Amino acid sequence: MKKLFEIKKLNMHYPLLDGLMGNIKGYVYALNNVDLDIYENEILGLVGESGSGKSTLGNCILKLIVPTSGEVLYNENNILKKTKRELKEFRKEAQLIFQNPYMSLDPRMKIYDILKEPFSIHKIKDMKLINEKIEKIISYTGLSKEVLDRYPHEFSGGQRQRIAIARAILLNPKFIVADEPVSALDVSIQAQIVNLLLELKEHLNLTMLFISHDLSIIKYISDRVAVMYLGEIVEIADKKEFFANHKHPYSQALLNAVPVISEDKKNKKIILQGDIPSPQNPPKGCKFHTRCPYATEKCKIEHPEFIEIKENHKVRCFLANR
Ligand code: SF4
């Protein structure tokens, strides 16, 4: 499998400024030495509680946020070093679908103008081509041509997300970050949008980073699963391996929160206690030790490496091989 992205030692540390003097009084450690590969034509599911750094990672990969340090190689080129012009080309190929379809569409613009906008940004002026493309994509996403003359407020959440997806795929992207794309929608609509993304992935040969806090959706849509906790990837594996043989206590805790999967009798049932610690002041040693029922003295002091316990399965835990 070819790597589309290689993310190396990615850090995003937001400075916290003193209100009066503007001095730096600390940092929010949103991403910490993240290493991650994304393979062509896969859907990589990224799961974790809110505050774990998932969205920051998605934004850094697209360079919508400039990370503090590290590399994001896209087809072996570091996008963090791209010029403005090169970055514009990259943006045609890499798109973002937002969580909230109520916020991501300009309420003052008709749907046709919303969908025409990406062509204008990229100075594409051939109106015949633009109109053909818009009509084609609209039908791909299960909408009719009639929507083009209407405004976003005239649509339901599910329809708006279809429009947002149509806009994201207009310029033939190769890669999409879908950041909690169904969490603002009714449960009855979620499956329709997830199925649409799966169809489009096959039809358009897309690669996708699918961000969610919901493991049942991740299980349905993903080829591989990565688990994030306090700005670190703590486990990654192929989907089948992950759901059959997850090793990190945090993965176990997330799975225990999903009723249909929690019949796993092999592992002690871990119920997550308390909130995720502040990324401003993350625990020393293993970042999960404050909530981990297996934590030892060593866990409080030493930071576990991200080790491969079998092919394509990596875990950040001292007990991963137990
Ligand atoms: Fe728990 Fe220790 Fe493993 Fe961290 S390293 S997850 S604290 S057992």
Short mmCIF file of C-alpha atoms and ligand atoms in Angstrom, two decimals:
data_model
loop_
_atom_site.label_atom_id
_atom_site.label_comp_id
_atom_site.label_asym_id
_atom_site.label_seq_id
_atom_site.Cartn_x
_atom_site.Cartn_y
_atom_site.Cartn_z
CA MET A 1 0.00 0.00 0.00
CA LYS A 2 1.29 3.43 -0.92
CA LYS A 3 1.52 6.09 1.78
CA LEU A 4 -0.37 9.24 0.86
CA PHE A 5 0.62 11.01 4.09
CA GLU A 6 3.55 10.48 6.44
CA ILE A 7 3.20 12.56 9.57
CA LYS A 8 6.37 12.74 11.59
CA LYS A 9 6.91 14.05 15.12
CA LEU A 10 4.06 16.54 14.80
CA ASN A 11 3.69 18.97 17.70
CA MET A 12 1.10 21.66 18.23
CA HIS A 13 1.69 23.66 21.38
CA TYR A 14 -0.56 26.73 21.60
CA PRO A 15 1.00 29.52 23.66
CA LEU A 16 -1.15 30.94 26.46
CA LEU A 17 -0.65 34.67 26.70
CA ASP A 18 -0.78 36.84 29.78
CA GLY A 19 -3.69 39.25 29.15
CA LEU A 20 -1.91 42.41 30.26
CA MET A 21 1.67 42.03 29.09
CA GLY A 22 1.20 39.48 26.31
CA ASN A 23 3.91 37.27 27.84
CA ILE A 24 3.70 33.55 27.35
CA LYS A 25 2.47 32.03 30.62
CA GLY A 26 2.22 28.44 29.45
CA TYR A 27 1.20 26.17 26.59
CA VAL A 28 -1.71 23.97 25.58
CA TYR A 29 -0.03 20.75 24.47
CA ALA A 30 -2.59 19.79 21.82
CA LEU A 31 -0.37 17.42 19.79
CA ASN A 32 2.74 15.69 21.03
CA ASN A 33 5.17 13.94 18.68
CA VAL A 34 2.44 12.41 16.55
CA ASP A 35 3.72 9.86 14.02
CA LEU A 36 1.06 8.61 11.63
CA ASP A 37 0.87 7.18 8.11
CA ILE A 38 -2.26 7.40 5.98
CA TYR A 39 -2.42 4.98 3.05
CA GLU A 40 -3.91 5.69 -0.34
CA ASN A 41 -7.60 4.78 -0.67
CA GLU A 42 -8.13 3.90 2.98
CA ILE A 43 -10.46 5.37 5.58
CA LEU A 44 -8.50 5.88 8.75
CA GLY A 45 -10.85 6.30 11.72
CA LEU A 46 -9.50 8.61 14.42
CA VAL A 47 -11.28 8.24 17.75
CA GLY A 48 -10.96 9.78 21.21
CA GLU A 49 -12.83 11.99 23.66
CA SER A 50 -13.23 15.68 22.94
CA GLY A 51 -10.04 17.48 23.95
CA SER A 52 -7.84 14.61 22.76
CA GLY A 53 -6.45 16.59 19.80
CA LYS A 54 -8.29 14.88 16.92
CA SER A 55 -9.50 18.05 15.21
CA THR A 56 -6.17 19.80 15.75
CA LEU A 57 -4.47 16.90 13.99
CA GLY A 58 -6.94 17.08 11.06
CA ASN A 59 -6.38 20.82 10.75
CA CYS A 60 -2.58 20.52 10.93
CA ILE A 61 -2.57 17.83 8.21
CA LEU A 62 -4.36 20.30 5.92
CA LYS A 63 -2.15 23.16 7.18
CA LEU A 64 -5.24 25.07 8.24
CA ILE A 65 -3.29 25.39 11.48
CA VAL A 66 0.49 25.68 11.30
CA PRO A 67 1.95 23.18 13.78
CA THR A 68 4.74 24.07 16.19
CA SER A 69 7.11 21.48 14.71
CA GLY A 70 7.23 18.24 12.77
CA GLU A 71 6.61 17.17 9.19
CA VAL A 72 3.51 16.42 7.13
CA LEU A 73 4.62 14.62 3.97
CA TYR A 74 1.99 14.40 1.24
CA ASN A 75 3.19 12.25 -1.65
CA GLU A 76 6.65 12.68 -0.08
CA ASN A 77 6.52 16.51 -0.12
CA ASN A 78 6.39 18.41 3.15
CA ILE A 79 3.24 20.54 2.93
CA LEU A 80 4.46 22.66 5.83
CA LYS A 81 7.21 23.95 3.54
CA LYS A 82 5.03 24.61 0.52
CA THR A 83 4.81 28.09 -1.00
CA LYS A 84 1.45 29.88 -1.13
CA ARG A 85 0.95 28.80 -4.75
CA GLU A 86 1.87 25.18 -4.05
CA LEU A 87 -0.43 25.20 -1.04
CA LYS A 88 -3.32 26.37 -3.24
CA GLU A 89 -2.79 23.35 -5.48
CA PHE A 90 -2.66 21.10 -2.41
CA ARG A 91 -5.98 22.55 -1.20
CA LYS A 92 -7.66 21.35 -4.41
CA GLU A 93 -6.59 17.83 -3.54
CA ALA A 94 -7.23 17.89 0.21
CA GLN A 95 -10.57 19.04 1.62
CA LEU A 96 -12.31 19.30 4.98
CA ILE A 97 -15.89 18.39 5.85
CA PHE A 98 -16.94 20.15 9.03
CA GLN A 99 -18.97 18.83 11.91
CA ASN A 100 -21.71 21.39 11.77
CA PRO A 101 -23.59 21.78 8.47
CA TYR A 102 -25.54 24.66 10.02
CA MET A 103 -22.37 26.74 10.38
CA SER A 104 -20.35 25.67 7.35
CA LEU A 105 -22.71 27.02 4.62
CA ASP A 106 -23.06 30.79 4.20
CA PRO A 107 -26.77 31.51 4.88
CA ARG A 108 -26.78 34.50 2.48
CA MET A 109 -25.67 32.50 -0.54
CA LYS A 110 -27.78 30.29 -2.79
CA ILE A 111 -26.56 26.70 -3.04
CA TYR A 112 -25.44 27.27 -6.65
CA ASP A 113 -23.19 30.15 -5.54
CA ILE A 114 -21.85 28.11 -2.61
CA LEU A 115 -20.89 25.35 -5.03
CA LYS A 116 -19.45 27.76 -7.59
CA GLU A 117 -17.18 29.38 -5.02
CA PRO A 118 -14.38 26.74 -5.04
CA PHE A 119 -14.04 27.21 -8.82
CA SER A 120 -13.74 30.99 -8.38
CA ILE A 121 -11.09 30.56 -5.67
CA HIS A 122 -9.06 28.45 -8.07
CA LYS A 123 -9.71 30.82 -10.99
CA ILE A 124 -11.60 28.23 -13.04
CA LYS A 125 -13.84 30.22 -15.40
CA ASP A 126 -15.21 27.72 -17.92
CA MET A 127 -18.91 28.04 -17.04
CA LYS A 128 -19.96 25.03 -19.12
CA LEU A 129 -17.51 22.84 -17.24
CA ILE A 130 -18.49 24.37 -13.88
CA ASN A 131 -22.23 23.85 -14.44
CA GLU A 132 -21.76 20.29 -15.66
CA LYS A 133 -19.59 19.50 -12.67
CA ILE A 134 -22.02 21.02 -10.17
CA GLU A 135 -24.95 19.06 -11.62
CA LYS A 136 -22.97 15.83 -11.65
CA ILE A 137 -21.79 16.21 -8.05
CA ILE A 138 -25.24 17.23 -6.85
CA SER A 139 -26.66 14.00 -8.25
CA TYR A 140 -23.75 11.98 -6.73
CA THR A 141 -24.76 13.28 -3.34
CA GLY A 142 -28.42 12.29 -3.78
CA LEU A 143 -29.83 15.80 -4.26
CA SER A 144 -31.83 17.19 -7.17
CA LYS A 145 -30.96 20.18 -9.38
CA GLU A 146 -33.79 22.15 -7.74
CA VAL A 147 -31.67 22.68 -4.60
CA LEU A 148 -29.32 24.96 -6.53
CA ASP A 149 -31.75 27.89 -6.50
CA ARG A 150 -32.44 27.71 -2.78
CA TYR A 151 -30.78 28.91 0.46
CA PRO A 152 -29.21 26.74 3.20
CA HIS A 153 -31.95 27.50 5.75
CA GLU A 154 -34.47 25.74 3.49
CA PHE A 155 -32.78 22.38 4.14
CA SER A 156 -32.60 19.85 6.95
CA GLY A 157 -29.27 19.05 8.67
CA GLY A 158 -28.79 15.90 6.61
CA GLN A 159 -29.43 17.75 3.34
CA ARG A 160 -27.05 20.53 4.35
CA GLN A 161 -24.34 17.98 5.10
CA ARG A 162 -24.90 16.49 1.62
CA ILE A 163 -24.40 19.99 0.17
CA ALA A 164 -21.24 20.47 2.26
CA ILE A 165 -19.96 17.10 1.01
CA ALA A 166 -20.79 18.10 -2.59
CA ARG A 167 -18.74 21.26 -2.14
CA ALA A 168 -15.83 19.28 -0.69
CA ILE A 169 -15.65 16.88 -3.66
CA LEU A 170 -16.23 19.38 -6.51
CA LEU A 171 -12.55 19.81 -7.37
CA ASN A 172 -11.78 16.05 -7.47
CA PRO A 173 -9.92 15.84 -4.16
CA LYS A 174 -7.74 12.84 -3.34
CA PHE A 175 -8.02 13.27 0.40
CA ILE A 176 -10.74 14.37 2.82
CA VAL A 177 -10.67 15.09 6.52
CA ALA A 178 -14.21 14.42 7.75
CA ASP A 179 -14.31 16.01 11.21
CA GLU A 180 -17.25 14.51 13.14
CA PRO A 181 -19.37 14.88 9.98
CA VAL A 182 -22.47 13.20 11.45
CA SER A 183 -22.37 14.10 15.13
CA ALA A 184 -24.63 17.15 14.70
CA LEU A 185 -27.24 15.08 12.83
CA ASP A 186 -30.19 12.99 13.99
CA VAL A 187 -29.28 9.34 14.49
CA SER A 188 -31.74 8.39 11.71
CA ILE A 189 -29.81 10.56 9.23
CA GLN A 190 -26.29 9.59 10.36
CA ALA A 191 -26.30 6.24 8.53
CA GLN A 192 -27.33 7.91 5.25
CA ILE A 193 -24.41 10.34 5.38
CA VAL A 194 -21.93 7.64 6.44
CA ASN A 195 -23.13 5.45 3.54
CA LEU A 196 -22.81 8.40 1.17
CA LEU A 197 -19.20 8.93 2.26
CA LEU A 198 -18.48 5.21 1.75
CA GLU A 199 -20.00 5.30 -1.76
CA LEU A 200 -18.04 8.41 -2.68
CA LYS A 201 -14.83 6.92 -1.35
CA GLU A 202 -15.24 3.92 -3.69
CA HIS A 203 -16.51 5.94 -6.61
CA LEU A 204 -13.89 8.69 -6.47
CA ASN A 205 -10.95 6.68 -5.04
CA LEU A 206 -10.79 8.95 -2.02
CA THR A 207 -8.56 8.61 1.00
CA MET A 208 -10.17 9.81 4.21
CA LEU A 209 -9.33 10.69 7.79
CA PHE A 210 -12.65 10.15 9.54
CA ILE A 211 -12.71 11.80 12.97
CA SER A 212 -15.31 10.70 15.51
CA HIS A 213 -15.85 10.10 19.19
CA ASP A 214 -18.30 7.32 18.27
CA LEU A 215 -16.67 3.89 17.96
CA SER A 216 -19.74 2.27 16.42
CA ILE A 217 -19.51 4.66 13.44
CA ILE A 218 -15.73 4.21 13.29
CA LYS A 219 -16.27 0.44 13.19
CA TYR A 220 -18.71 0.75 10.33
CA ILE A 221 -16.75 3.10 8.09
CA SER A 222 -13.01 2.62 8.76
CA ASP A 223 -10.32 0.36 7.33
CA ARG A 224 -7.92 1.15 10.21
CA VAL A 225 -8.48 2.69 13.62
CA ALA A 226 -6.25 5.13 15.51
CA VAL A 227 -7.00 6.09 19.12
CA MET A 228 -5.93 9.48 20.48
CA TYR A 229 -5.51 10.52 24.07
CA LEU A 230 -4.20 13.92 25.22
CA GLY A 231 -2.46 14.71 21.96
CA GLU A 232 -0.91 11.29 21.39
CA ILE A 233 -1.81 8.27 19.31
CA VAL A 234 -2.02 5.45 21.87
CA GLU A 235 -3.12 2.59 19.61
CA ILE A 236 -3.43 1.93 15.89
CA ALA A 237 -4.42 -1.24 14.04
CA ASP A 238 -6.45 -2.61 11.16
CA LYS A 239 -10.13 -2.45 12.04
CA LYS A 240 -10.60 -6.20 12.45
CA GLU A 241 -7.50 -6.54 14.61
CA PHE A 242 -8.45 -3.48 16.68
CA PHE A 243 -11.95 -4.65 17.53
CA ALA A 244 -10.83 -8.22 18.20
CA ASN A 245 -7.56 -7.56 19.98
CA HIS A 246 -7.27 -3.97 21.28
CA LYS A 247 -4.59 -3.66 23.94
CA HIS A 248 -4.53 -0.13 25.32
CA PRO A 249 -6.63 0.34 28.49
CA TYR A 250 -8.03 3.57 27.00
CA SER A 251 -9.22 1.67 23.89
CA GLN A 252 -10.82 -0.87 26.24
CA ALA A 253 -12.57 1.93 28.11
CA LEU A 254 -13.89 3.50 24.90
CA LEU A 255 -15.13 0.11 23.72
CA ASN A 256 -16.81 -0.54 27.05
CA ALA A 257 -18.84 2.60 26.46
CA VAL A 258 -20.30 1.07 23.26
CA PRO A 259 -23.07 -1.32 24.40
CA VAL A 260 -22.99 -3.66 21.41
CA ILE A 261 -19.27 -4.30 21.67
CA SER A 262 -18.92 -4.51 25.43
CA GLU A 263 -19.60 -8.25 25.61
CA ASP A 264 -15.85 -8.81 25.41
CA LYS A 265 -15.15 -11.05 28.41
CA LYS A 266 -11.37 -11.24 27.94
CA ASN A 267 -10.63 -7.89 29.46
CA LYS A 268 -11.46 -6.34 32.76
CA LYS A 269 -14.26 -3.84 32.16
CA ILE A 270 -12.83 -0.33 32.41
CA ILE A 271 -15.23 2.53 32.97
CA LEU A 272 -13.62 5.90 32.38
CA GLN A 273 -13.62 7.94 35.56
CA GLY A 274 -13.52 11.73 35.50
CA ASP A 275 -12.63 13.99 32.62
CA ILE A 276 -9.64 13.95 30.36
CA PRO A 277 -6.87 15.99 32.11
CA SER A 278 -6.14 19.49 30.85
CA PRO A 279 -3.73 19.55 27.88
CA GLN A 280 -2.29 22.63 29.58
CA ASN A 281 -0.94 20.51 32.37
CA PRO A 282 -0.77 16.91 31.11
CA PRO A 283 0.25 14.17 33.56
CA LYS A 284 3.88 13.08 33.56
CA GLY A 285 4.81 9.52 32.59
CA CYS A 286 1.99 7.77 30.75
CA LYS A 287 -0.62 10.44 30.09
CA PHE A 288 -3.41 7.95 30.83
CA HIS A 289 -2.08 6.91 34.25
CA THR A 290 -4.48 9.17 36.20
CA ARG A 291 -7.44 7.17 34.85
CA CYS A 292 -5.89 3.76 34.24
CA PRO A 293 -6.81 0.89 36.60
CA TYR A 294 -3.57 -0.93 35.69
CA ALA A 295 -1.23 2.02 36.42
CA THR A 296 1.97 1.22 38.32
CA GLU A 297 4.65 3.47 39.82
CA LYS A 298 6.60 3.14 36.57
CA CYS A 299 3.59 4.50 34.62
CA LYS A 300 3.65 7.67 36.74
CA ILE A 301 7.29 8.39 35.86
CA GLU A 302 8.15 6.90 32.48
CA HIS A 303 6.53 7.70 29.18
CA PRO A 304 5.74 4.52 27.20
CA GLU A 305 7.04 4.23 23.63
CA PHE A 306 4.69 3.50 20.74
CA ILE A 307 5.66 -0.10 19.99
CA GLU A 308 4.61 -2.56 17.30
CA ILE A 309 3.20 -5.61 19.09
CA LYS A 310 2.41 -7.34 15.80
CA GLU A 311 2.37 -6.36 12.16
CA ASN A 312 0.34 -3.16 11.67
CA HIS A 313 -0.65 -3.00 15.34
CA LYS A 314 1.06 -0.43 17.58
CA VAL A 315 0.31 0.37 21.21
CA ARG A 316 1.63 2.90 23.73
CA CYS A 317 1.42 0.99 27.01
CA PHE A 318 3.95 -0.86 29.19
CA LEU A 319 1.52 -3.77 29.48
CA ALA A 320 0.71 -4.07 25.78
CA ASN A 321 2.33 -7.48 25.44
CA ARG A 322 0.52 -9.04 28.35
FE1 SF4 B 1 -2.06 2.20 32.03
FE2 SF4 B 1 0.54 2.13 32.55
FE3 SF4 B 1 -0.38 1.27 30.20
FE4 SF4 B 1 -0.38 3.84 30.77
S1 SF4 B 1 1.41 2.52 30.54
S2 SF4 B 1 -2.04 2.72 29.86
S3 SF4 B 1 -0.89 3.82 32.95
S4 SF4 B 1 -0.80 0.38 32.24
#
